[in-house]
CSV table of C-alpha atoms in Angstrom, one decimal:
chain,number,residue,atom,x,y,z
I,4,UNK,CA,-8.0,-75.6,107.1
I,5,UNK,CA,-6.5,-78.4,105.2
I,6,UNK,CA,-3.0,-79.9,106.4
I,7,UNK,CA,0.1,-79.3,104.3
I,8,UNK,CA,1.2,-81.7,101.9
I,9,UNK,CA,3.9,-83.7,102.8
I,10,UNK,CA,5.9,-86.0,101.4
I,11,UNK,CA,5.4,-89.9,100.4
I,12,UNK,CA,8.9,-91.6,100.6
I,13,UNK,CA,9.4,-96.0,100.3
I,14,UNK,CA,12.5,-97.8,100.6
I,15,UNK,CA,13.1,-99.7,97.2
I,16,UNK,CA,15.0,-103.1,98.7
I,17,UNK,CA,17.5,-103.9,96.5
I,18,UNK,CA,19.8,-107.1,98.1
I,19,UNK,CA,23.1,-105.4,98.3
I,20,UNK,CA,21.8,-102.2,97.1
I,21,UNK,CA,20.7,-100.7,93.7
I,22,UNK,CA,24.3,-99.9,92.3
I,23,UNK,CA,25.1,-102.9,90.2
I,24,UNK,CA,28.6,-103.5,92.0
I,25,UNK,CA,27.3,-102.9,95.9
I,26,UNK,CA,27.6,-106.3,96.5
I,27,UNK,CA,31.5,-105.8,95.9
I,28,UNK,CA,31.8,-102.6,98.4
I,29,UNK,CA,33.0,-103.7,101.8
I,30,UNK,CA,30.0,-101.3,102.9
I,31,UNK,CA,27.5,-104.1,101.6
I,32,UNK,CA,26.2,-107.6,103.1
I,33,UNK,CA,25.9,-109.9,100.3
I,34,UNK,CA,26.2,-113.0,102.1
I,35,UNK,CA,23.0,-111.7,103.9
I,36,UNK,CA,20.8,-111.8,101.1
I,37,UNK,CA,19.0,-114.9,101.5
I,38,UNK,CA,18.6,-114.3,105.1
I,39,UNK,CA,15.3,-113.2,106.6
I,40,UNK,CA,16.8,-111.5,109.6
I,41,UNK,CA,18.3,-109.1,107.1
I,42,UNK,CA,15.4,-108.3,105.5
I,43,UNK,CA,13.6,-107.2,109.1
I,44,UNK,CA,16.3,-105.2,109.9
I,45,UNK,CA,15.8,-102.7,107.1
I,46,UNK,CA,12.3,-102.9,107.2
I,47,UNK,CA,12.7,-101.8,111.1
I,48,UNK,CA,15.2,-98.9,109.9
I,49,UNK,CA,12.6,-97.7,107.3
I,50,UNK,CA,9.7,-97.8,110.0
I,51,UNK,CA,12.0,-96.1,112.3
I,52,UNK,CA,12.0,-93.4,109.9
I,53,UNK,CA,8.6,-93.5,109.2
I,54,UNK,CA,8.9,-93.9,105.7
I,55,UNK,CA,5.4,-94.9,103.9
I,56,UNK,CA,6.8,-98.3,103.0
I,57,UNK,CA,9.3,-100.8,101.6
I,58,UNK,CA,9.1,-102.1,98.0
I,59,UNK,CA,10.1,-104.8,96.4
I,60,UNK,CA,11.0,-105.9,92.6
I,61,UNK,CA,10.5,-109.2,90.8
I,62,UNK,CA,10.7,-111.3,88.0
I,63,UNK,CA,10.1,-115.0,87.3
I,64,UNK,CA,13.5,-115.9,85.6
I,65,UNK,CA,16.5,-115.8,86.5
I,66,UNK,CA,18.5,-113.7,84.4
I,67,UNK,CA,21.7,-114.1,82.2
I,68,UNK,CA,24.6,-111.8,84.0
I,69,UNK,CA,24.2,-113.7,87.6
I,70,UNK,CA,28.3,-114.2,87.2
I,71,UNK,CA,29.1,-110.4,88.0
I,72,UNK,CA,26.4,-109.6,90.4
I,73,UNK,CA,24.4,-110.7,93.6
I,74,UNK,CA,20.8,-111.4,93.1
I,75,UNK,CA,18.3,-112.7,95.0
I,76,UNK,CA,15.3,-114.5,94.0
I,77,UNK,CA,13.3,-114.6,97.2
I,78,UNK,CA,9.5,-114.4,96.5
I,79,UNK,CA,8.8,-111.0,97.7
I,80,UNK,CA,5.1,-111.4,98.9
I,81,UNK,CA,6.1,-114.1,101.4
I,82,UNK,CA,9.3,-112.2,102.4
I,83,UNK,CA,7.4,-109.3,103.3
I,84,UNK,CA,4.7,-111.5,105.1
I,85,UNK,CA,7.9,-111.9,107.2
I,86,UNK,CA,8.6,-108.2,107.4
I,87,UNK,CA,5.6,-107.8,108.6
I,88,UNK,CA,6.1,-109.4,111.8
I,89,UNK,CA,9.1,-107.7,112.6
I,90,UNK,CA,7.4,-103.9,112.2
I,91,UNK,CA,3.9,-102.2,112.9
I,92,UNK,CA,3.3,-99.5,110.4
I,93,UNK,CA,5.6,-99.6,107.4
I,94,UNK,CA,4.1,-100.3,104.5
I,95,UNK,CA,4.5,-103.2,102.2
I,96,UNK,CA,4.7,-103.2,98.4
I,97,UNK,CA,5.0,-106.4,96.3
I,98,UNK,CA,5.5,-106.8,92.4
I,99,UNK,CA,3.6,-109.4,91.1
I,100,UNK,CA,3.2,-109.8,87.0
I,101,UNK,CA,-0.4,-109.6,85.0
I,102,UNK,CA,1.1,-112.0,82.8
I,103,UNK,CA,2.6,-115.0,84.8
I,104,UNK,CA,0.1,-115.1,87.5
I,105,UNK,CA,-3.8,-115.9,87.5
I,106,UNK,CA,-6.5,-113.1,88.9
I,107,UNK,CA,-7.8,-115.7,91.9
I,108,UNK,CA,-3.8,-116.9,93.7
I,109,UNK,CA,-2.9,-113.2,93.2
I,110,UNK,CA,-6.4,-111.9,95.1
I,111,UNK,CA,-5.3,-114.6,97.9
I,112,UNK,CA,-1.8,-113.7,98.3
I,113,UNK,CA,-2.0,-110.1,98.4
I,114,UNK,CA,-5.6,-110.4,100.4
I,115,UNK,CA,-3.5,-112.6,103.2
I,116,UNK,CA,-0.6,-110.1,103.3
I,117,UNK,CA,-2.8,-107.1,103.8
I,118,UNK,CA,-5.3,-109.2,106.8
I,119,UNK,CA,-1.9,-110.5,108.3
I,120,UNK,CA,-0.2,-107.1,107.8
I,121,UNK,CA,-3.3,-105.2,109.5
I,122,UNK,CA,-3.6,-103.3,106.0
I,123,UNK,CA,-0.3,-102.5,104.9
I,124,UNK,CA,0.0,-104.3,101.5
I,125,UNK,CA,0.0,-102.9,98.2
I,126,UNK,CA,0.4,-104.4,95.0
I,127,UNK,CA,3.1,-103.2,91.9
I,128,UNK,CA,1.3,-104.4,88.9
I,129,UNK,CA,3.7,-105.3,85.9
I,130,UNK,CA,3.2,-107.2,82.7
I,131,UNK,CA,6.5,-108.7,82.8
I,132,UNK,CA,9.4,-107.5,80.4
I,133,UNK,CA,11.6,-110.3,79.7
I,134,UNK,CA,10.8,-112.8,77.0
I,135,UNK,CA,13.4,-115.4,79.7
I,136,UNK,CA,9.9,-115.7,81.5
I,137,UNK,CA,7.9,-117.4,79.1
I,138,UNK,CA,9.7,-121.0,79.1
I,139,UNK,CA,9.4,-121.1,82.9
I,140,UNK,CA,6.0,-121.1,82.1
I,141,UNK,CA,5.5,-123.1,79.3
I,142,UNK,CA,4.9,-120.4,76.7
I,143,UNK,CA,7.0,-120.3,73.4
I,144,UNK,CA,7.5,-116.8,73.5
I,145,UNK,CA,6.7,-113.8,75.8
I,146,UNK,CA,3.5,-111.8,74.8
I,147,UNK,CA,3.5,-108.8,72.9
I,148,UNK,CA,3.5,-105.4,74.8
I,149,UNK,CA,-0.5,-104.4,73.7
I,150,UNK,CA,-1.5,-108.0,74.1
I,151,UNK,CA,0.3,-108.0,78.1
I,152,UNK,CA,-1.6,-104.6,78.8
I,153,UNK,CA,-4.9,-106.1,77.6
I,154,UNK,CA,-4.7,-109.2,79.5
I,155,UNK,CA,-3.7,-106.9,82.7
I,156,UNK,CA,-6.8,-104.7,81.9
I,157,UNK,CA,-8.8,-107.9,82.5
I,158,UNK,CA,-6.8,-109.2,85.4
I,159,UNK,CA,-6.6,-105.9,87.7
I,160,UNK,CA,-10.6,-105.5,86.6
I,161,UNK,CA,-11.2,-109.2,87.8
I,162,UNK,CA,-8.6,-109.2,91.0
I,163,UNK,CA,-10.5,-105.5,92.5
I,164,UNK,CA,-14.0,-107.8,91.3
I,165,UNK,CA,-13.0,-110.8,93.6
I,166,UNK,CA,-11.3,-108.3,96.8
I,167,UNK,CA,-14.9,-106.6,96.5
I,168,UNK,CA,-17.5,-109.5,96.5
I,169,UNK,CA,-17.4,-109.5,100.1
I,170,UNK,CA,-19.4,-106.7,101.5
I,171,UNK,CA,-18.0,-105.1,104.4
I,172,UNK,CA,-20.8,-105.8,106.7
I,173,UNK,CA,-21.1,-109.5,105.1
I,174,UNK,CA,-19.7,-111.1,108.6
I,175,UNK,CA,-22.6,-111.3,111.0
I,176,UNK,CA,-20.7,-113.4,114.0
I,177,UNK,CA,-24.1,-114.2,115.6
I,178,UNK,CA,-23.0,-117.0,118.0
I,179,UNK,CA,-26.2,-117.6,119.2
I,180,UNK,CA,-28.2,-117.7,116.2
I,181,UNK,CA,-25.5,-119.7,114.5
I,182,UNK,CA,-25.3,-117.1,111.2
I,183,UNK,CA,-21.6,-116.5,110.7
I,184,UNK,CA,-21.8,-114.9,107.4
I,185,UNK,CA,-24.6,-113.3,105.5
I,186,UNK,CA,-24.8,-115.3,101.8
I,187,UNK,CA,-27.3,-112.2,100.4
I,188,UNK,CA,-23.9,-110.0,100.8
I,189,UNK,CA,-21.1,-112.4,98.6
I,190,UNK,CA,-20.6,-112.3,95.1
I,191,UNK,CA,-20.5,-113.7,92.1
I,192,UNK,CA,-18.3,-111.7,90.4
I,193,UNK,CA,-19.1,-113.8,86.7
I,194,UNK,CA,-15.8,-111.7,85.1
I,195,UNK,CA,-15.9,-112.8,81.6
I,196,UNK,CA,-13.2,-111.1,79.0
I,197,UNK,CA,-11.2,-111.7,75.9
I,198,UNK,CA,-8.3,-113.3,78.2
I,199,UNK,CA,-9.5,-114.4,81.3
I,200,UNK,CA,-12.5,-115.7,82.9
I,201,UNK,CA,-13.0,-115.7,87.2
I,202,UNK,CA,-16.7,-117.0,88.6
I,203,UNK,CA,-16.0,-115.9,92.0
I,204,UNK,CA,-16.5,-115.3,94.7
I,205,UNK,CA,-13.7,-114.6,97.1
I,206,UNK,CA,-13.3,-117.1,99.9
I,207,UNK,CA,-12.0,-114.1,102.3
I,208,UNK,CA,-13.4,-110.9,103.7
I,209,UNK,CA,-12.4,-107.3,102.6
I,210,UNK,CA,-9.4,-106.5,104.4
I,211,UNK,CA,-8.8,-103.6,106.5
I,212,UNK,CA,-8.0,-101.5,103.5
I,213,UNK,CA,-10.7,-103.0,101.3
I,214,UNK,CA,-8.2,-103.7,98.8
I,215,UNK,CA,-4.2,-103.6,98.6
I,216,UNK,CA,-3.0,-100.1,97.4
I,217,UNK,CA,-2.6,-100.6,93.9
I,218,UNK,CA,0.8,-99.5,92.1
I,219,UNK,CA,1.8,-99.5,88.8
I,220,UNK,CA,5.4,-98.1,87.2
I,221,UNK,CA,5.0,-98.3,83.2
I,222,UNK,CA,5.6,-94.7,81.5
I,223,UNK,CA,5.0,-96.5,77.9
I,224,UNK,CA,2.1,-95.3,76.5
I,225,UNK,CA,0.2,-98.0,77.4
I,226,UNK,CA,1.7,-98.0,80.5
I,227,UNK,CA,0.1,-94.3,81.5
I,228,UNK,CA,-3.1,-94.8,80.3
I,229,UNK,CA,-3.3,-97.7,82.7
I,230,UNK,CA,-2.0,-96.0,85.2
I,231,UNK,CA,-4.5,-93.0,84.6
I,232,UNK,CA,-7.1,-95.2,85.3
I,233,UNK,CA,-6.0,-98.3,88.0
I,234,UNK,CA,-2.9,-96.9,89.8
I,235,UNK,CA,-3.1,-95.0,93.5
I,236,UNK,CA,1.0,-95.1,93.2
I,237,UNK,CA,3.3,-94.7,90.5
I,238,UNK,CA,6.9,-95.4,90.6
I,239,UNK,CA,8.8,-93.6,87.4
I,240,UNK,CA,12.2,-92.9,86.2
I,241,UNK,CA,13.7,-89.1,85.4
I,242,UNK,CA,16.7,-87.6,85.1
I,243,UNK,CA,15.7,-84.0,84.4
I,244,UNK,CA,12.5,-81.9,86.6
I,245,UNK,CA,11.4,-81.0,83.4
I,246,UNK,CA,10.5,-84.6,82.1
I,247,UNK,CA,9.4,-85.5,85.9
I,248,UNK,CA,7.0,-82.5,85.7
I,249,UNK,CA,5.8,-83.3,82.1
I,250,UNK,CA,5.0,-86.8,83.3
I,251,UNK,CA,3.5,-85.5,86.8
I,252,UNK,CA,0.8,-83.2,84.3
I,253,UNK,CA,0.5,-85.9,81.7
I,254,UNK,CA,-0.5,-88.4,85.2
I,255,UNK,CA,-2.4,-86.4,86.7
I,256,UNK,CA,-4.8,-85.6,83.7
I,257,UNK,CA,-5.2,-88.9,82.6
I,258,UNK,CA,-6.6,-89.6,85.7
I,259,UNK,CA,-9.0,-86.9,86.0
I,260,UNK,CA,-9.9,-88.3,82.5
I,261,UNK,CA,-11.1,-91.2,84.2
I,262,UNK,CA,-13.1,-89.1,86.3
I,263,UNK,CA,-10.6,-89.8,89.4
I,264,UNK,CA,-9.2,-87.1,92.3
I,265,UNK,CA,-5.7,-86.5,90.9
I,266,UNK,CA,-4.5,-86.1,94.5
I,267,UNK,CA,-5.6,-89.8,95.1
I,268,UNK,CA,-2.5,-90.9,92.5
I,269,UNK,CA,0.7,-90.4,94.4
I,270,UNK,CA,3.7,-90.3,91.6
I,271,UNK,CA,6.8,-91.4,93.3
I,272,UNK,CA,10.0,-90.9,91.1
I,273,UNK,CA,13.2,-93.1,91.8
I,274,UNK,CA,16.4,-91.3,93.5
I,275,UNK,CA,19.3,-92.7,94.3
I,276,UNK,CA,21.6,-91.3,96.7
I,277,UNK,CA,25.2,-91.1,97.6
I,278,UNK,CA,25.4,-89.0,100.7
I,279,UNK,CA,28.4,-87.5,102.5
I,280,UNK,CA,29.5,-84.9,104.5
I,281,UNK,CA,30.8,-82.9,101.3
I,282,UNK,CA,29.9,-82.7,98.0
I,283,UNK,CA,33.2,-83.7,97.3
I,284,UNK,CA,33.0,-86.5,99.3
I,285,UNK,CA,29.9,-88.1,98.1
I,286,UNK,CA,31.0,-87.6,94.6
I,287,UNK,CA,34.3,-89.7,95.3
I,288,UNK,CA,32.5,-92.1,96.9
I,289,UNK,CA,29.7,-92.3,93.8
I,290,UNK,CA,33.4,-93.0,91.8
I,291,UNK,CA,34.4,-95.6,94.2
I,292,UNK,CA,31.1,-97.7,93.3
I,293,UNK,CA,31.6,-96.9,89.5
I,294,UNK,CA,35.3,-98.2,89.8
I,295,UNK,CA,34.2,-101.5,90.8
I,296,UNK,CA,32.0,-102.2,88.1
I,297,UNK,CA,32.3,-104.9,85.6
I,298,UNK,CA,32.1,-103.7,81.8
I,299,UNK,CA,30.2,-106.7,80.4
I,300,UNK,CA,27.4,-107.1,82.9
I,301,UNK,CA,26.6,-103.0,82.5
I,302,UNK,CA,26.5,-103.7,78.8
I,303,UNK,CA,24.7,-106.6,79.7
I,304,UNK,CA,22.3,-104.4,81.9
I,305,UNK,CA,22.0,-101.8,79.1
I,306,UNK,CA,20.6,-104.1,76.2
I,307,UNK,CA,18.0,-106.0,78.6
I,308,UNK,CA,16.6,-102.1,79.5
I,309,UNK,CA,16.9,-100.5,76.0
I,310,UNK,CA,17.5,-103.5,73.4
I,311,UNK,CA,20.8,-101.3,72.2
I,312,UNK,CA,24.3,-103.4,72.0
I,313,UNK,CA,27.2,-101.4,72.0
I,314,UNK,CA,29.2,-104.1,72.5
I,315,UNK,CA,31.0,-103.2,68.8
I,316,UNK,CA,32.4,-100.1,70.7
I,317,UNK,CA,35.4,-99.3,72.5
I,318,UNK,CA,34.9,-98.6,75.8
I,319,UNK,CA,36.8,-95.2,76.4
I,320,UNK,CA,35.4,-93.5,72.8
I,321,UNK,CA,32.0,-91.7,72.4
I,322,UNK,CA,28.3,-92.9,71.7
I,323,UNK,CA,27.3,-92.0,68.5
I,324,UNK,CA,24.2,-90.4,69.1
I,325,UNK,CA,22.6,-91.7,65.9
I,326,UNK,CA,23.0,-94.9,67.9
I,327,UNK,CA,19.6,-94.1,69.7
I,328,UNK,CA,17.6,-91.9,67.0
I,329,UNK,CA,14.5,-94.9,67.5
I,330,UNK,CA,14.0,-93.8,70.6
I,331,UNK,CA,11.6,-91.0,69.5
I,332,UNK,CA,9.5,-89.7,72.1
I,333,UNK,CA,6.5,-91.2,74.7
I,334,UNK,CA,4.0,-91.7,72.1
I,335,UNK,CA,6.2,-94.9,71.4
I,336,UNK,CA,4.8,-97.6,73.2
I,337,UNK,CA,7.5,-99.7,75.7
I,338,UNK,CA,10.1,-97.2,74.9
I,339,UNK,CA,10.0,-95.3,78.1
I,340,UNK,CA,13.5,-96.5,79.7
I,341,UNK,CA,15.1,-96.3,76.5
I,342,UNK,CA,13.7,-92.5,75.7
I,343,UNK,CA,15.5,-91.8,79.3
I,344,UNK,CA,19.0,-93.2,78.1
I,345,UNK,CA,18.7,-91.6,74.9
I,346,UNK,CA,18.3,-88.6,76.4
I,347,UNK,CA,21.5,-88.8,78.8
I,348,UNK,CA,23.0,-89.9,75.6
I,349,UNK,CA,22.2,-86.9,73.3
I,350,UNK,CA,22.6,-84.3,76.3
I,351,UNK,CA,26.1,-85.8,78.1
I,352,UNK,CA,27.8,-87.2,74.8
I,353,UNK,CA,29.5,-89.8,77.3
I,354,UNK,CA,31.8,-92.6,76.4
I,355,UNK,CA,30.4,-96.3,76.5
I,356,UNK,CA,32.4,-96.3,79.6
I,357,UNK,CA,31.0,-93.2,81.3
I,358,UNK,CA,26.8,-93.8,80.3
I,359,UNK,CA,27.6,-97.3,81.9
I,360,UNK,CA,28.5,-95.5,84.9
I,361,UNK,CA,25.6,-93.3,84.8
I,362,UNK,CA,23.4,-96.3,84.4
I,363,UNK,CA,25.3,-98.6,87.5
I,364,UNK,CA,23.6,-96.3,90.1
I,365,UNK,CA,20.1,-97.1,89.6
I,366,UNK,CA,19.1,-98.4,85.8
I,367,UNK,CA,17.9,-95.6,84.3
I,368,UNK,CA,16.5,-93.5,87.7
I,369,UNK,CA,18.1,-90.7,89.2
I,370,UNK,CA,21.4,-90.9,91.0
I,371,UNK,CA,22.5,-88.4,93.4
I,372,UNK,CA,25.5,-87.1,95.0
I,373,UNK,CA,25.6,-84.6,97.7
I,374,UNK,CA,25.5,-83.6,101.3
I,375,UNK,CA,22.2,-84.4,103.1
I,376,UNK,CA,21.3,-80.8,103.0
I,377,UNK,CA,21.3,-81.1,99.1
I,378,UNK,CA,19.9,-84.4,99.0
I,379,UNK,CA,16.7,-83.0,100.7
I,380,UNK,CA,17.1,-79.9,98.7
I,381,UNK,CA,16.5,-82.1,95.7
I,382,UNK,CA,13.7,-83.8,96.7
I,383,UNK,CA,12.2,-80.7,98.4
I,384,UNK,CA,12.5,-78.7,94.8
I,385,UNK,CA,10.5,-81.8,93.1
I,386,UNK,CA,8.3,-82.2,95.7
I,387,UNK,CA,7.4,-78.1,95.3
I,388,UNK,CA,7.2,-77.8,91.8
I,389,UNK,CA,4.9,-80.0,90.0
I,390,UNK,CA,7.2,-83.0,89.6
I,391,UNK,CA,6.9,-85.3,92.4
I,392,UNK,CA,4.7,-86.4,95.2
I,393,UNK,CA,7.4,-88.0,96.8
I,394,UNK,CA,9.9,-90.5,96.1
I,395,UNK,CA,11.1,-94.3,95.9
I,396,UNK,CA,14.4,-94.4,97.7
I,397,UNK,CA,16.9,-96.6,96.6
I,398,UNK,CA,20.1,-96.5,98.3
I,399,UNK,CA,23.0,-97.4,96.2
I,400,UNK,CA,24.5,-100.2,99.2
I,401,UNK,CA,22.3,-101.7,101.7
I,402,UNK,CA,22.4,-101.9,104.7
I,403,UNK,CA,24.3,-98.8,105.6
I,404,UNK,CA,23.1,-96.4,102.2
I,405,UNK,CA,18.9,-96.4,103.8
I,406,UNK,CA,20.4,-95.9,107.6
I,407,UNK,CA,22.5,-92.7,106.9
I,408,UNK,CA,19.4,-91.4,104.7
I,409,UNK,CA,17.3,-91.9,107.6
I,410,UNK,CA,19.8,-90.3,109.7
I,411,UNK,CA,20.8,-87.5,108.1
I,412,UNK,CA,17.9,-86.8,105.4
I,413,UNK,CA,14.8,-87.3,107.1
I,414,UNK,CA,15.5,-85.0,109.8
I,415,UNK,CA,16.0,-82.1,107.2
I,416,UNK,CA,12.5,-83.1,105.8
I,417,UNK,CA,11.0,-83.0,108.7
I,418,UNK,CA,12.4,-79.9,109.9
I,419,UNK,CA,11.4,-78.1,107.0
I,420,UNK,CA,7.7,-80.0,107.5
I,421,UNK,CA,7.6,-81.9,104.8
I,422,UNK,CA,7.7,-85.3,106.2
I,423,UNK,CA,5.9,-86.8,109.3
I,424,UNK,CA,7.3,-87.0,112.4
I,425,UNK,CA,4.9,-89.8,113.6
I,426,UNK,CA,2.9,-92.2,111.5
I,427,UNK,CA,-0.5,-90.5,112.1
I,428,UNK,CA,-2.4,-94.1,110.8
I,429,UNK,CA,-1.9,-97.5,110.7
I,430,UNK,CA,-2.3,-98.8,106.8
I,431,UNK,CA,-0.7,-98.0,103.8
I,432,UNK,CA,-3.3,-96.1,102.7
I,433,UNK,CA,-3.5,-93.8,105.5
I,434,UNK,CA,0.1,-93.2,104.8
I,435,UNK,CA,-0.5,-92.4,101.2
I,436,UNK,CA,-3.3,-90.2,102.0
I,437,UNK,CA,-6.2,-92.4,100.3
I,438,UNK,CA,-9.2,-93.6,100.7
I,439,UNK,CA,-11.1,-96.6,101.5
I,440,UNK,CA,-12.8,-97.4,98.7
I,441,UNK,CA,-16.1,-99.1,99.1
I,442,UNK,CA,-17.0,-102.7,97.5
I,443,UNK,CA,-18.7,-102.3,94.2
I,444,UNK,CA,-21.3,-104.6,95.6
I,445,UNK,CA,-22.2,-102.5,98.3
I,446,UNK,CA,-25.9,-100.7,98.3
I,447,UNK,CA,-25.4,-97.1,96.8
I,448,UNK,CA,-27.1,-94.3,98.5
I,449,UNK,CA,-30.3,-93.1,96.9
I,450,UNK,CA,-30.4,-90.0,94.7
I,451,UNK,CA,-32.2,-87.2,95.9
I,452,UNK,CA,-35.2,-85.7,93.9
């Protein structure tokens, strides 16, 4: 008999949490976020829950609207190095960019977190979607969306290439004929493409995972046919089951296009969750956030995600809908955030005022507000019906907004069998439910006659 499915839930670290004015709710602890000590904490919270793992965003620049929010630019793969020591199990995702990174430092850093980690890493490929990148880097101008996704082609292709030139039985550890390693079993991995060249090979083993779980979160065009064929993790962005569950099929196709077990892509939509002992209660609170927000860094916000100004609007008057007629559907390329707004748009008819609220919560994802028992029915109904595999958490305030989820969701899940009670493996990918995959490089098994 095979084991019911159950649920794949991460905690998406935010630093005060992923409403845009959590750092200005006494609930919140932004004077914490450069401090390491608060990072373990939620890391232990989230392995106390058994959640599959904590994630982390990042981009090289800092951005424009610093006045009216907290940020923290802490280098995730070293903070999570850190989080590692303080936990056992959890899981530990890291965004690193295709773009501003080169395929042999990325191998090593993520190769190191997953040996040190005892194979708990994983990897969030991006490509990088601000053009304030480029001058940190000493590029004129950001590339060009197909020209990012080609280069990443190369760069994911090349990064696997070095993690695998190692076979796994390549350490021999023969003290007493003094052979540590066997040369016949490392690689030259020669990668030679349009963007990107890598001789090889690695100078570390395979880790305990044979290679970082590999997550992706574009839903451009581009974006899903890479994810189709590289990602094992997908983070996305919906408002509505329908569009989750259109994405889910769209996924899960692709990758048996490629000729992969669609069960071995997990898609993990984003929810975020206000959560109270009423309805009524969580929806004031969900106010209470919104209250506290600060007009010109959501308008800010807005054009960075969907390249719209609405600026020229009052604040307390409709959107024009024609406003966001470009957004046409996901056979747009780079357009997948903006096709989500348009759609709140065209479906809510809310004032500039009220779609900056609805953005606040969690840029673009799903925001919540309910009782626990509704929270979990949420996620329990996306998890049922063709929409979701699980889901990236993202609590609105931090510290407090992942505890009471722990608390008072979890248990509900797990009641209802949907989520572990104990961590029933050690790495990320037993978490996830996938495989080991096997170095390229190693002998294949001969086919019978």
């Amino acid at each position: 008999m095979t084991a019911p499915r159950q649920l794949s839930l991460n905690a998406f670290i935010y630093p005060s949490g992923h409403h845009e004015a959590a750092w200005r709710h006494p609930w919140s602890s932004p004077e914490r976020i450069y401090d390491v000590a608060y990072y373990q904490e939620i890391g232990r919270t989230a392995e106390a829950a058994k959640l599959d793992a904590v994630f982390f965003a990042d981009g090289p620049a800092l951005h424009n609207n610093v006045k009216p929010n907290a940020t923290s630019g802490l280098e995730p793969i070293t903070l999570l190095t850190a989080i590692a020591t303080a936990t056992t199990h959890l899981g530990l995702i890291a965004t690193a960019s295709t773009t501003y990174y080169e395929p042999y430092n990325l191998a090593r850093l993520f190769s190191t977190l997953d040996h040190i980690s005892r194979g708990r890493a994983g990897w969030n490929i991006v490509t990088t979607g601000t053009d304030l990148a480029a001058a940190n880097f000493g590029l004129d101008k950001h590339p060009d969306h197909a020209e990012r996704y080609a280069r990443a082609r190369e760069f994911v292709d090349a990064v696997v290439a070095l993690w695998d030139s190692w076979e796994d039985d390549a350490i021999v550890l023969d003290q007493a004929s003094g052979v540590y390693a066997d040369p016949e079993k490392i690689h030259q991995i020669d990668f030679a493409g349009e963007y990107l060249r890598v001789r090889g090979p690695f100078n570390a083993p395979r880790t305990p995972q044979g290679h970082p779980v590999l997550v992706q979160a574009g839903a451009s065009n581009d974006g899903r046919a890479f994810a189709g064929k590289y990602a094992e993790a997908i983070f996305t962005a919906h408002q509505r089951l329908s569009d989750a569950q259109a994405f889910y099929a769209d996924i899960k196709g692709r990758a048996r296009g490629f000729g992969r077990d669609p069960e071995h892509i997990k898609i993990l939509p984003g929810i975020s969750p206000f959560i109270a002992d009423t309805e009524a209660a969580a929806k004031k609170l969900e106010q209470e956030f919104n209250e506290l927000t600060v007009p010109e860094y959501g308008l800010a916000q807005l054009e960075g995600i969907v390249g719209i100004s609405l600026r020229h609007l009052p604040l307390d008057e409709p959107i024009p809908v024609d406003l966001f007629d470009a957004a046409g559907d996901v056979t747009d390329n780079g357009k997948s955030r903006l096709q989500v707004v348009a759609g709140i748009v065209q479906r809510e008819r809310p004032t500039v005022r009220g779609l900056l609220h609805r953005l606040a919560g969690a840029r673009g994802h799903r925001v919540f507000a309910g009782t626990p028992e509704q929270v979990a029915d949420t996620i329990e109904e996306w998890f049922r019906n063709g929409a979701a595999d699980g889901f990236n958490v993202m609590p609105p305030y931090y510290p407090g907004g992942l505890e009471i989820f722990a608390e008072t969701v979890v248990p509900i899940l797990q009641e209802r069998g949907l989520f572990r009670t104990e961590y029933t493996g050690t790495t990320l990918r037993d978490h996830f439910g996938l495989p080991r995959p096997d170095s390229r490089f190693a002998p294949q098994p001969a086919l019978a006659r």
